[in-house]
Short mmCIF file of C-alpha atoms in Angstrom, two decimals:
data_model
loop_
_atom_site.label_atom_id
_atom_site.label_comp_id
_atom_site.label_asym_id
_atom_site.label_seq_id
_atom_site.Cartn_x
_atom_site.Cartn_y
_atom_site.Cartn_z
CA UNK X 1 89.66 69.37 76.81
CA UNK X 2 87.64 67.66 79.21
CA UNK X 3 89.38 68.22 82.68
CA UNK X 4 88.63 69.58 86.79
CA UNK X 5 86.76 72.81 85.21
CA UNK X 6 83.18 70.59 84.96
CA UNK X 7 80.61 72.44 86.37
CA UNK X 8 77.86 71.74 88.56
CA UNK X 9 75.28 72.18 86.18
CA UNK X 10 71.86 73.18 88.40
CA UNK X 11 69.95 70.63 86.38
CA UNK X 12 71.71 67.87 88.08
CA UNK X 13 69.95 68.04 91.01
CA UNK X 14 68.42 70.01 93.63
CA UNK X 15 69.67 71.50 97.12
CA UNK X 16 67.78 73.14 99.87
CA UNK X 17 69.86 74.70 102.72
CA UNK X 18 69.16 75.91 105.61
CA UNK X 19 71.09 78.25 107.19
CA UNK X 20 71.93 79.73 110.83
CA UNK X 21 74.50 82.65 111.16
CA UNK X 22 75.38 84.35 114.59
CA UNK X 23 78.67 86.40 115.25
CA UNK X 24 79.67 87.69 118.62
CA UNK X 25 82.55 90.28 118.69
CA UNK X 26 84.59 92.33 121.24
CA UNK X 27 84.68 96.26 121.26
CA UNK X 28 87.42 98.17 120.56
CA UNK X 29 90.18 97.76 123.04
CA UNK X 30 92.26 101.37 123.32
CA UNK X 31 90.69 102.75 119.75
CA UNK X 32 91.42 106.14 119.41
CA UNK X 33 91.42 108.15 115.71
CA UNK X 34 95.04 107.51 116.09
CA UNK X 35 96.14 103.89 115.95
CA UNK X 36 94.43 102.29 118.67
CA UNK X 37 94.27 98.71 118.42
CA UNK X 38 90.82 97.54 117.52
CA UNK X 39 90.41 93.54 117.79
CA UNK X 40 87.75 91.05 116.72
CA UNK X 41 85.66 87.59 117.21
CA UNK X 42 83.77 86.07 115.28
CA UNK X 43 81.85 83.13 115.35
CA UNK X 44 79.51 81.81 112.27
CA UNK X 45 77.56 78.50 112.08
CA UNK X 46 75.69 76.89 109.42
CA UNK X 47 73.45 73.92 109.00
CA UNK X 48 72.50 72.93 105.76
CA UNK X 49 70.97 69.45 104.06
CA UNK X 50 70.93 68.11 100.20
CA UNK X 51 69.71 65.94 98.03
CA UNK X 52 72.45 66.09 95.90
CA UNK X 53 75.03 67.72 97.31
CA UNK X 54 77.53 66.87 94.39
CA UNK X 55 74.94 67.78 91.76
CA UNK X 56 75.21 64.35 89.88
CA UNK X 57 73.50 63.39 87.39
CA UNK X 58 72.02 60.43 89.87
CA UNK X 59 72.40 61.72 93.33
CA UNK X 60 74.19 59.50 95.54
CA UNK X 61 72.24 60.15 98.68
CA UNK X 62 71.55 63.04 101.38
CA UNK X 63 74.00 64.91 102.90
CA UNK X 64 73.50 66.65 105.98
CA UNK X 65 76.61 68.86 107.17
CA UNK X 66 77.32 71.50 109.71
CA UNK X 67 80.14 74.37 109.09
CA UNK X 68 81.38 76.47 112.85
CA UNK X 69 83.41 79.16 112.19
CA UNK X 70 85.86 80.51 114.30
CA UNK X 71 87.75 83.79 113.79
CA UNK X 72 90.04 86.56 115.18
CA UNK X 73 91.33 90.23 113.57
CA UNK X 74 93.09 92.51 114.84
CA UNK X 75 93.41 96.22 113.09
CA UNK X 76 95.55 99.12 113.79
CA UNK X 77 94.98 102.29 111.91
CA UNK X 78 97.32 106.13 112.41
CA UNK X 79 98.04 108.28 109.59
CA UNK X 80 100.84 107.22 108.30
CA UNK X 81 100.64 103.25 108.84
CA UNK X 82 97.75 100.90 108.68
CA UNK X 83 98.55 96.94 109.79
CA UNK X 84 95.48 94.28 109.46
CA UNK X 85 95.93 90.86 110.64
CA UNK X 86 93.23 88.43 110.63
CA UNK X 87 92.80 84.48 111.52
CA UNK X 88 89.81 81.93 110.76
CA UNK X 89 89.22 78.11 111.14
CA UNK X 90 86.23 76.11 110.38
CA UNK X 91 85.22 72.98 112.32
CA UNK X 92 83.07 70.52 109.92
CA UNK X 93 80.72 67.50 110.90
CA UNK X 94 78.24 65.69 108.79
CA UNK X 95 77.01 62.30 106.99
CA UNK X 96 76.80 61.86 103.43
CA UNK X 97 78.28 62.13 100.84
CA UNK X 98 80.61 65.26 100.28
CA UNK X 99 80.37 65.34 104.05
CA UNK X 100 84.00 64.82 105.96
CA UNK X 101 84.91 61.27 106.82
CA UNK X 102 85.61 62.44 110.08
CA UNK X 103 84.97 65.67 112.16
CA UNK X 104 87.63 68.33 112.26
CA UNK X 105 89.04 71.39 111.28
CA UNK X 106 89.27 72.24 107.50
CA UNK X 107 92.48 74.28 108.29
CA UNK X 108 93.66 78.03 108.74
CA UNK X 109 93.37 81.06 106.84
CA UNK X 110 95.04 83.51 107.87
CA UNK X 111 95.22 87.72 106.20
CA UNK X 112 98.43 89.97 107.29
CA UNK X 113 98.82 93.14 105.31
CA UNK X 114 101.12 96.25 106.16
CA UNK X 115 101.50 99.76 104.69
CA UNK X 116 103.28 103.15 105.44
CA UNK X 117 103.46 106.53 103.63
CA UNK X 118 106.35 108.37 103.95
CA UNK X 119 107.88 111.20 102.06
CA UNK X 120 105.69 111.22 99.12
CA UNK X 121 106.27 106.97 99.17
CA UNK X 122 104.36 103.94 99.73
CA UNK X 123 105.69 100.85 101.03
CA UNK X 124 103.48 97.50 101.20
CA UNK X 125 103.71 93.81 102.19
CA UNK X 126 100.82 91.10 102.31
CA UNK X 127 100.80 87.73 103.22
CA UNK X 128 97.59 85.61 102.90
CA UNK X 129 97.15 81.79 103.52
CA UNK X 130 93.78 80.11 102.39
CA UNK X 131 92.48 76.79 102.79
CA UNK X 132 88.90 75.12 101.17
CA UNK X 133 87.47 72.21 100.69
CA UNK X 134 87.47 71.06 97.00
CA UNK X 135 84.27 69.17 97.13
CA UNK X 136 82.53 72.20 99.13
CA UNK X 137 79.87 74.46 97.12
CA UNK X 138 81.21 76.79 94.66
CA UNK X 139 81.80 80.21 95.84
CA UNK X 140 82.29 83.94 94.39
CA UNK X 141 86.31 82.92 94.37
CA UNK X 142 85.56 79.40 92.07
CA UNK X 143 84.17 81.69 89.77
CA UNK X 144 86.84 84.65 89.78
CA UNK X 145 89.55 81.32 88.83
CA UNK X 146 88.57 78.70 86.58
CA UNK X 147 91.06 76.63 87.98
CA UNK X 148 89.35 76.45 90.93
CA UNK X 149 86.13 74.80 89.20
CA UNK X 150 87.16 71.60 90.71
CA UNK X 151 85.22 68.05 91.09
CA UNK X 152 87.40 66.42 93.51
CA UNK X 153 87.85 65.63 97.39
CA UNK X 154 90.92 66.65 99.05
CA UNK X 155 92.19 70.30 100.15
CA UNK X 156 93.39 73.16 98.16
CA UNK X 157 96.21 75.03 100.07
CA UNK X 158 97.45 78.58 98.15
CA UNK X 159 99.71 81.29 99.70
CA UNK X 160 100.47 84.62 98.57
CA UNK X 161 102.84 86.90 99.46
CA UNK X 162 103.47 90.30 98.38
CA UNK X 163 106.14 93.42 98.06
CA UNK X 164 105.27 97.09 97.07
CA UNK X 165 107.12 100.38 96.94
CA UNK X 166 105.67 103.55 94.96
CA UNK X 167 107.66 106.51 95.11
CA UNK X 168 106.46 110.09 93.63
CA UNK X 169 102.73 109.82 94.55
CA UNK X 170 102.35 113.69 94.49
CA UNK X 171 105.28 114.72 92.05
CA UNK X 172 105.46 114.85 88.21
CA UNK X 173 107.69 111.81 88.07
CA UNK X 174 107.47 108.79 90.22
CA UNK X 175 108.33 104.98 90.16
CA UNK X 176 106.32 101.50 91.15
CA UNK X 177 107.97 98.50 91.89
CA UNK X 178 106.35 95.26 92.82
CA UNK X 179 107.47 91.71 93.69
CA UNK X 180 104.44 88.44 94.12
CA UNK X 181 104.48 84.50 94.57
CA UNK X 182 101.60 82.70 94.58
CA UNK X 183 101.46 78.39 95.02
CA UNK X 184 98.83 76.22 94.87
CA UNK X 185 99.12 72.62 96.95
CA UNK X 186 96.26 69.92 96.66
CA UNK X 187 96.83 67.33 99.22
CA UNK X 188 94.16 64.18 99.63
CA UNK X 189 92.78 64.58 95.80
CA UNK X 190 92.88 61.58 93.57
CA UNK X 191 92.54 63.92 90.05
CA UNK X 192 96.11 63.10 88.39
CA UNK X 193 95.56 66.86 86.36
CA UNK X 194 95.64 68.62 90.07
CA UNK X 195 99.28 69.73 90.33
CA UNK X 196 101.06 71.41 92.24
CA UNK X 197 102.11 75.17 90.79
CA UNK X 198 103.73 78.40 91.79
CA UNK X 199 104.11 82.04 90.04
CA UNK X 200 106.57 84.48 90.70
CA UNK X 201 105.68 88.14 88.95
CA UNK X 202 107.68 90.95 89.27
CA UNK X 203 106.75 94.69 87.76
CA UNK X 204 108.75 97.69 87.34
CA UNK X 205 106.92 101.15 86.29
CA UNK X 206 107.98 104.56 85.21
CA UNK X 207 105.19 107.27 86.16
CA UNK X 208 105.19 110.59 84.55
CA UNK X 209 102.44 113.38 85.20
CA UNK X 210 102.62 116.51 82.97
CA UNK X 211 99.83 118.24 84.73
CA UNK X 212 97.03 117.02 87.32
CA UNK X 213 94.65 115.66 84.83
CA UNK X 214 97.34 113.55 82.92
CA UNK X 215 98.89 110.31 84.00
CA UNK X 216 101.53 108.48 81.76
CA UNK X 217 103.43 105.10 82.80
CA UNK X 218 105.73 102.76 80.89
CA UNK X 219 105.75 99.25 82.61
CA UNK X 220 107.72 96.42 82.28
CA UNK X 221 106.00 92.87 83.76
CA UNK X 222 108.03 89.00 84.03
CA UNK X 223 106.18 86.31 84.83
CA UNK X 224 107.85 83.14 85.91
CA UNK X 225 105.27 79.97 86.26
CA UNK X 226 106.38 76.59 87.09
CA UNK X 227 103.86 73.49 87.50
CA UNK X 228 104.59 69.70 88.78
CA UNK X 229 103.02 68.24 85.99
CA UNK X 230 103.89 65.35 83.98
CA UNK X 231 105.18 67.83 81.08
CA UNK X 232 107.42 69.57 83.52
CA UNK X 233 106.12 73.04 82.41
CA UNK X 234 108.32 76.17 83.16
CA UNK X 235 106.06 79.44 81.54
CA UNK X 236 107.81 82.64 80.88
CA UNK X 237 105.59 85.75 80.35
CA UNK X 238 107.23 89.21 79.52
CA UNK X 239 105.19 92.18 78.52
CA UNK X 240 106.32 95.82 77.94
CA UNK X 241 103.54 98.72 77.60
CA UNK X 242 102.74 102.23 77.33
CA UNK X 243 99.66 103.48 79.09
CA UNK X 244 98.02 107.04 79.49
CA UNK X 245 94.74 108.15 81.36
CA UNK X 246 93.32 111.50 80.60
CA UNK X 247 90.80 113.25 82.87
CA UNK X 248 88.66 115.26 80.90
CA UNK X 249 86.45 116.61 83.40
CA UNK X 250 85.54 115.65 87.34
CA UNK X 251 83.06 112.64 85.72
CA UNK X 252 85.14 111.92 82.30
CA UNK X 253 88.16 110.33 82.09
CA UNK X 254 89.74 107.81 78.67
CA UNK X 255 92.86 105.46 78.23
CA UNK X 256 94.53 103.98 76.44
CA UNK X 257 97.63 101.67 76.28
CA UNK X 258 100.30 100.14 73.59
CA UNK X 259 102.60 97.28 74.12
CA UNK X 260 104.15 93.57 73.39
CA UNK X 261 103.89 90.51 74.76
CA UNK X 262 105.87 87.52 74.32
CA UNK X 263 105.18 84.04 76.05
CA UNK X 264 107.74 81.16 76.10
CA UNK X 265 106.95 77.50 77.42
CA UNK X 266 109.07 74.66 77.58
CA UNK X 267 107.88 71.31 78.80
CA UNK X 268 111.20 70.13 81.01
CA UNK X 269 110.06 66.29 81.12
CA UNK X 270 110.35 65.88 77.42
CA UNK X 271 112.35 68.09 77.06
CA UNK X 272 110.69 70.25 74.54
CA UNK X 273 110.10 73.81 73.96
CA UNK X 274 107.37 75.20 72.42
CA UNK X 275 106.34 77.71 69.74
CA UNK X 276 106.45 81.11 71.63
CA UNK X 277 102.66 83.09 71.27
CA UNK X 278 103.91 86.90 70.97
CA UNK X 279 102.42 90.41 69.60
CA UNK X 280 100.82 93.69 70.15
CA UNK X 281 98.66 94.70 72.90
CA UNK X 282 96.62 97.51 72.89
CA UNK X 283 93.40 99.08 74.57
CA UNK X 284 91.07 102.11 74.70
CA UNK X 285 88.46 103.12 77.40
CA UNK X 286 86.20 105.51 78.67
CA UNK X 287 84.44 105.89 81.33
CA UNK X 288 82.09 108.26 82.57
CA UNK X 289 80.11 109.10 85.97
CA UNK X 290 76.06 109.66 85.92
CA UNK X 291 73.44 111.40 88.30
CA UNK X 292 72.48 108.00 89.37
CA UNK X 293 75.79 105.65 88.42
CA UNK X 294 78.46 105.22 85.32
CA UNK X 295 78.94 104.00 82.10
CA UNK X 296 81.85 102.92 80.76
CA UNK X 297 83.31 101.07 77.55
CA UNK X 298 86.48 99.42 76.87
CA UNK X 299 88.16 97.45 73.58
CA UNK X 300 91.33 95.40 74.05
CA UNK X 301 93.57 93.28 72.26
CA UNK X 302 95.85 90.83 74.92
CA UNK X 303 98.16 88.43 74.28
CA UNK X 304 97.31 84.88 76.53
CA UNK X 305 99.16 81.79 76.72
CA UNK X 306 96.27 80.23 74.64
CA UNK X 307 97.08 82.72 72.07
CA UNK X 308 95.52 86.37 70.99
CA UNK X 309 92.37 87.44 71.79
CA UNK X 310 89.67 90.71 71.18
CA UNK X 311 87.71 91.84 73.76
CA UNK X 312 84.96 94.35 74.12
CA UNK X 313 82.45 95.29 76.65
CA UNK X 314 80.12 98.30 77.98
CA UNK X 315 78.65 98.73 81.38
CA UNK X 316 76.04 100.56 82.89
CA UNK X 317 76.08 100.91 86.43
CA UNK X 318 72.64 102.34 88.16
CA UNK X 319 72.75 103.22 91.82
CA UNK X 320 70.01 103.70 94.14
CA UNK X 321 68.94 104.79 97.75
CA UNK X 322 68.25 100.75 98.78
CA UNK X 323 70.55 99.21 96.29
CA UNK X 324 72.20 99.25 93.09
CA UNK X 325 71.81 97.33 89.01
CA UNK X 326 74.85 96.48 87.09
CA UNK X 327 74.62 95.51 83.62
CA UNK X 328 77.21 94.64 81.18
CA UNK X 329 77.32 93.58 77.66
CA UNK X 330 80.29 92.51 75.93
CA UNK X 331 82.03 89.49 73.11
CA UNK X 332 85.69 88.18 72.94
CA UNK X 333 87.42 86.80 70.06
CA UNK X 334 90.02 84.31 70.44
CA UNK X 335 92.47 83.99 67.90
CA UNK X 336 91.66 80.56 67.05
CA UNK X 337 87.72 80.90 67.88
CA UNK X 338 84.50 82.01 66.62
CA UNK X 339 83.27 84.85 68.25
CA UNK X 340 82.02 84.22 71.87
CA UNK X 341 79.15 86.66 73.76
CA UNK X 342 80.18 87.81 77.14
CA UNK X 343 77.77 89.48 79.89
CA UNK X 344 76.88 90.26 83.31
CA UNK X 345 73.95 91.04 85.18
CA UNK X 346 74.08 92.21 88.76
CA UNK X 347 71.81 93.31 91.80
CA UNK X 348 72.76 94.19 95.19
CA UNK X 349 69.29 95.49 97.70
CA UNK X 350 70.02 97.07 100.55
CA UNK X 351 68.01 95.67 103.57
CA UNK X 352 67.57 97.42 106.88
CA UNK X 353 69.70 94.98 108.62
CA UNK X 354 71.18 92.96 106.07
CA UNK X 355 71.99 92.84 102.22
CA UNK X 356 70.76 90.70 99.19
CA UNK X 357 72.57 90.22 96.09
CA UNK X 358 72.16 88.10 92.83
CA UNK X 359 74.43 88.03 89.89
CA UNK X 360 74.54 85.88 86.40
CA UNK X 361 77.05 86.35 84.18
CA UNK X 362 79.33 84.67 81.28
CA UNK X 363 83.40 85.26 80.89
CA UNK X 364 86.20 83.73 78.60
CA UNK X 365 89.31 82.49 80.03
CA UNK X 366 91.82 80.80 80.13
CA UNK X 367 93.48 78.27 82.73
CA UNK X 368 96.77 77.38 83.39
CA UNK X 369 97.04 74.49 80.84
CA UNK X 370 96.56 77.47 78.48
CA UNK X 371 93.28 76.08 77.30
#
C-alpha cells in the first residue's frame, strides 16, 4: 500500500547542515541528597541550509532555516518519591521550501512524571505532551514508529498519559496494574490518510516468586483503538500469557512465555466487522553477560493485527573504555510473507567532551492500518 510511510530515500538529494549548539543552565537551587529542588535552562540553536531539504527526486530549491530552543526542568529527588517536570518550545525562521511560512513557535512539549515507594508498593503517573513538525528531518522517534514516516506539512500533536501501581516488589507474591491513553492530532496537513487516533490499554498481572532467582507472572492485556478514518475503525486487542525468567547465575538468565491473542476490528462507517486474527504466542530467550558486553538470543511467535508472525534475532553487545559496538542479526516471518532479514548495527564513541554515534539497521512492522 502506497501511503505517508515513503521514505526519504538519501539518493534523492543531498543536504549539508551546519550546526551551532549552546545551552546555558542554572545550578541547583536548595539540592541536598534529600529532595532538594534542582531546576534547569536550556537554550539550543541551530542553523542549517539544503539543497533539498525534502529529498525529492528534483529538488525544489534551497532552504535555509534556523531552530532556537527554549527549555525549563525542574527535578526533585528523596528516597521515597522522585517528581520530574520538564517544558520546551522551539522558535523557527527560514526561506524555502520546508521552511515555515511565517516565524513562530512550533508549540510545547512538555514531560511530568511522578513516583513513590511505599510499603513494599510502587505507585506511578506520567503525562507527556509532544509537538513536531511533519515536514522536519526524520529523527530517532520517526524511526521507533512507522507511522510517523510522514511526507506532509502540518503539525503532529500526541499526548500520553499514564497510571501504575505494583504491589509485592520484595515478597513471593505481588500484583501490577496499569492504565495508558495515547492520541495522535494532525492539524494543517492536507494527506486525507492522516487521521486522527487514540488507544486506551489497560494490564493486569499476577507475580509469583518461588525463590530469588525465579520470577513467574500471568498477565492479562485489552487494547481499545479507535481512529477517525473514513472506515470508522474501532480495534480490540486482548492477549492472555504466561511468562517465567530464570536466573541461572549472576551473568545468565532465560525466558520464556505462553499465551493467546485474539484481535477484533470492525469498520463502524460501513458497518462491517471483520475476520478476527487470533492464536498462540510464545517466546524463548537467553541472555548472557561478557567480560567486555552480552549476548543474547531470542525466538518469538506474536500475534499482530496484520496477522502472525516469527521472529528471531541474536545480539552481541561489545563495550569499551571510549565507547561501545552493537551488532544484531535477526529474520521475521509474516504469516502471509516470504521470509524477511532483519539487522542492526550500532556505534556509540565516547569523546572527551562530547559523544558520537552511528547506527543502520532494518525492522518489520506494522502500522496502524495493519499493513
Amino acid at each position: 500500500m502506497a501511503r505517508r510511510q515513503r521514505t526519504r530515500a538519501v539518493a534523492a538529494g543531498t543536504a549539508v547542515s551546519v550546526a551551532a549548539l549552546c545551552a546555558a543552565w542554572v545550578p541547583a537551587l536548595g539540592q541536598e541528597g534529600d529532595g532538594g529542588l534542582l531546576f534547569t535552562l536550556g537554550l539550543s540553536t541551530t542553523l542549517s541550509a539544503s539543497d533539498n531539504a525534502d529529498l525529492d527526486p528534483v529538488s525544489a530549491g534551497d532552504t535555509f532555516l534556523s531552530e532556537t530552543t527554549l527549555s525549563f526542568g525542574l527535578e526533585s529527588i528523596t528516597r521515597t518519591q522522585a517528581l520530574r517536570f520538564s517544558l520546551s518550545d522551539t522558535f523557527r525562521t527560514g526561506d524555502g521550501p520546508g521552511a515555515p511560512a511565517t516565524a513562530g513557535f512550533r508549540g510545547t512539549n512538555a514531560d511530568l512524571s511522578y513516583e513513590r515507594f511505599v510499603a513494599n508498593s510502587r505507585f506511578n503517573l506520567s503525562a507527556r505532551l509532544n509537538t513536531r513538525d511533519l515536514n522536519a528531518d526524520v529523527s530517532d522517534e520517526d524511526i521507533e514508529d512507522s507511522d510517523d514516516l510522514i511526507v506532509d506539512n502540518g503539525t503532529l500533536t500526541t499526548t500520553r498519559l499514564g497510571f501504575g501501581l505494583e504491589t509485592g516488589l520484595e515478597a513471593p507474591f505481588g500484583t501490577e496494574l496499569s492504565l495508558s491513553q495515547f492520541r495522535r492530532k494532525y492539524s494543517g496537513t492536507t494527506d486525507p490518510d492522516l487521521e486522527d487516533s487514540r488507544r486506551l490499554t489497560g494490564n493486569v498481572a499476577l507475580i509469583f516468586r518461588p525463590d530469588p532467582m525465579t520470577e513467574t507472572r500471568l498477565a492479562y492485556t485489552h487494547t481499545e483503538y479507535v481512529a477517525e478514518d473514513v472506515q470508522g475503525t474501532e480495534r480490540t486487542t486482548r492477549s492472555l500469557a504466561v511468562s517465567a525468567r530464570r536466573q541461572l547465575d549472576p551473568n545468565t538468565a532465560i525466558t520464556g512465555s505462553l499465551g493467546w491473542t485474539e484481535i477484533t476490528e470492525t469498520w463502524t462507517a460501513v458497518p462491517l466487522t471483520l475476520p478476527a486474527d487470533s492464536g498462540f504466542t510464545a517466546s524463548l530467550g537467553y541472555s548472557r553477560g561478557l567480560p567486555a558486553g552480552n549476548f543474547s538470543a531470542e525466538l518469538s511467535r506474536d500475534v499482530t493485527s496484520a496477522g502472525g508472525r516469527t521472529d528471531i534475532s541474536a545480539t552481541r553487545a561489545f563495550e569499551f573504555p571510549a565507547g561501545t559496538v552493537e551488532i544484531t542479526l535477526g529474520a521475521t516471518k509474516p504469516d502471509a510473507s516470504s521470509l524477511q532479514p532483519t539487522g542492526r548495527i550500532a556505534l556509540s564513541r565516547a569523546l572527551p567532551d562530547q559523544r558520537f554515534s552511528v547506527a543502520l539497521s532494518s525492522n518489520i512492522s506494522v502500522n496502524s492500518d495493519s499493513v
